[in-house]
């Protein structure tokens, strides 16, 4: 059972990275104003844990989790943002499952 939770966790993390990368590319090409307002983040900056990129992380996730990506009325951007949100929820679910399995 723990192996399944680990596979879900790793798969969701990988999918989340892919969807964020595609979302950034779509924003860069289709909505350059929105991309500039986010601070023009790259997928490498969002994957970094360095403190100097912390503001970009917060700005991007407020943008996605706040629903602003859905207000653009662009199907591709909305779909990618929704997929990124689902991946985040799956990561949280996998982590909770691991904690639950470790406690039992």
CSV table of C-alpha atoms in Angstrom, one decimal:
chain,number,residue,atom,x,y,z
A,1,UNK,CA,0.0,0.0,0.0
A,2,UNK,CA,2.9,2.4,0.8
A,3,UNK,CA,4.3,1.7,-2.7
A,4,UNK,CA,1.1,2.8,-4.3
A,5,UNK,CA,1.1,6.0,-2.3
A,6,UNK,CA,4.7,6.7,-3.3
A,7,UNK,CA,3.9,6.1,-6.9
A,8,UNK,CA,0.9,8.4,-6.7
A,9,UNK,CA,3.1,11.0,-5.0
A,10,UNK,CA,5.9,10.8,-7.6
A,11,UNK,CA,3.5,10.7,-10.6
A,12,UNK,CA,1.6,13.7,-9.4
A,13,UNK,CA,4.8,15.6,-8.8
A,14,UNK,CA,6.0,14.8,-12.3
A,15,UNK,CA,2.6,15.7,-13.9
A,16,UNK,CA,2.5,18.9,-11.9
A,17,UNK,CA,5.9,20.0,-13.2
A,18,UNK,CA,4.9,19.2,-16.8
A,19,UNK,CA,1.6,21.1,-16.5
A,20,UNK,CA,3.3,24.1,-14.9
A,21,UNK,CA,5.9,24.2,-17.6
A,22,UNK,CA,3.2,24.0,-20.3
A,23,UNK,CA,1.1,26.7,-18.5
A,24,UNK,CA,4.1,29.0,-18.4
A,25,UNK,CA,4.8,28.5,-22.1
A,26,UNK,CA,1.1,29.2,-22.9
A,27,UNK,CA,1.1,32.3,-20.9
A,28,UNK,CA,4.3,33.5,-22.5
A,29,UNK,CA,3.1,33.0,-26.0
A,30,UNK,CA,-0.7,33.7,-25.7
A,31,UNK,CA,-0.9,36.3,-22.8
A,32,UNK,CA,2.4,38.2,-22.6
A,33,UNK,CA,0.9,40.9,-20.4
A,34,UNK,CA,-0.2,38.3,-17.8
A,35,UNK,CA,3.2,36.6,-18.0
A,36,UNK,CA,5.0,39.9,-17.4
A,37,UNK,CA,2.8,40.6,-14.4
A,38,UNK,CA,3.9,37.3,-12.9
A,39,UNK,CA,7.5,38.4,-13.2
A,40,UNK,CA,8.3,36.3,-16.2
A,41,UNK,CA,9.1,33.1,-14.2
A,42,UNK,CA,10.7,30.1,-15.8
A,43,UNK,CA,10.0,26.5,-14.9
A,44,UNK,CA,13.6,26.3,-13.6
A,45,UNK,CA,12.9,29.2,-11.2
A,46,UNK,CA,9.7,27.7,-10.0
A,47,UNK,CA,11.5,24.3,-9.4
A,48,UNK,CA,14.2,26.1,-7.4
A,49,UNK,CA,14.1,26.2,-3.6
A,50,UNK,CA,16.4,29.3,-3.4
A,51,UNK,CA,15.0,32.1,-1.3
A,52,UNK,CA,15.4,34.6,-4.1
A,53,UNK,CA,12.8,32.8,-6.1
A,54,UNK,CA,10.3,32.6,-3.3
A,55,UNK,CA,8.4,35.7,-4.4
A,56,UNK,CA,8.0,34.1,-7.9
A,57,UNK,CA,6.6,31.0,-6.3
A,58,UNK,CA,4.1,32.9,-4.3
A,59,UNK,CA,3.0,35.1,-7.1
A,60,UNK,CA,2.5,32.1,-9.5
A,61,UNK,CA,0.6,30.0,-7.1
A,62,UNK,CA,-1.6,32.9,-6.0
A,63,UNK,CA,-2.3,33.4,-9.7
A,64,UNK,CA,-3.2,29.7,-10.3
A,65,UNK,CA,-4.9,28.9,-7.0
A,66,UNK,CA,-6.7,32.3,-7.0
A,67,UNK,CA,-8.4,31.4,-10.2
A,68,UNK,CA,-7.0,34.3,-12.3
A,69,UNK,CA,-5.8,31.8,-14.9
A,70,UNK,CA,-9.4,30.9,-15.5
A,71,UNK,CA,-10.5,34.5,-16.1
A,72,UNK,CA,-8.5,34.7,-19.3
A,73,UNK,CA,-11.2,32.7,-21.2
A,74,UNK,CA,-8.5,30.7,-22.9
A,75,UNK,CA,-9.3,27.0,-23.0
A,76,UNK,CA,-5.7,25.9,-23.1
A,77,UNK,CA,-4.6,28.0,-20.2
A,78,UNK,CA,-7.7,27.1,-18.1
A,79,UNK,CA,-7.2,23.4,-18.8
A,80,UNK,CA,-3.5,23.5,-17.9
A,81,UNK,CA,-4.2,25.5,-14.7
A,82,UNK,CA,-6.9,23.0,-13.8
A,83,UNK,CA,-4.6,20.1,-14.4
A,84,UNK,CA,-1.9,21.8,-12.3
A,85,UNK,CA,-4.4,22.2,-9.5
A,86,UNK,CA,-5.4,18.6,-9.7
A,87,UNK,CA,-1.8,17.5,-9.6
A,88,UNK,CA,-1.3,19.6,-6.5
A,89,UNK,CA,-4.2,18.0,-4.8
A,90,UNK,CA,-2.9,14.5,-5.8
A,91,UNK,CA,0.5,15.4,-4.3
A,92,UNK,CA,-1.2,16.4,-1.0
A,93,UNK,CA,-3.3,13.2,-1.1
A,94,UNK,CA,-0.3,11.1,-1.6
A,95,UNK,CA,1.6,12.8,1.2
A,96,UNK,CA,-1.4,12.4,3.5
A,97,UNK,CA,-1.7,8.7,2.5
A,98,UNK,CA,2.0,8.2,3.3
A,99,UNK,CA,1.6,9.8,6.7
A,100,UNK,CA,-1.5,7.7,7.5
A,101,UNK,CA,0.3,4.5,6.4
A,102,UNK,CA,3.3,5.4,8.5
A,103,UNK,CA,1.1,6.0,11.6
A,104,UNK,CA,-0.6,2.6,11.3
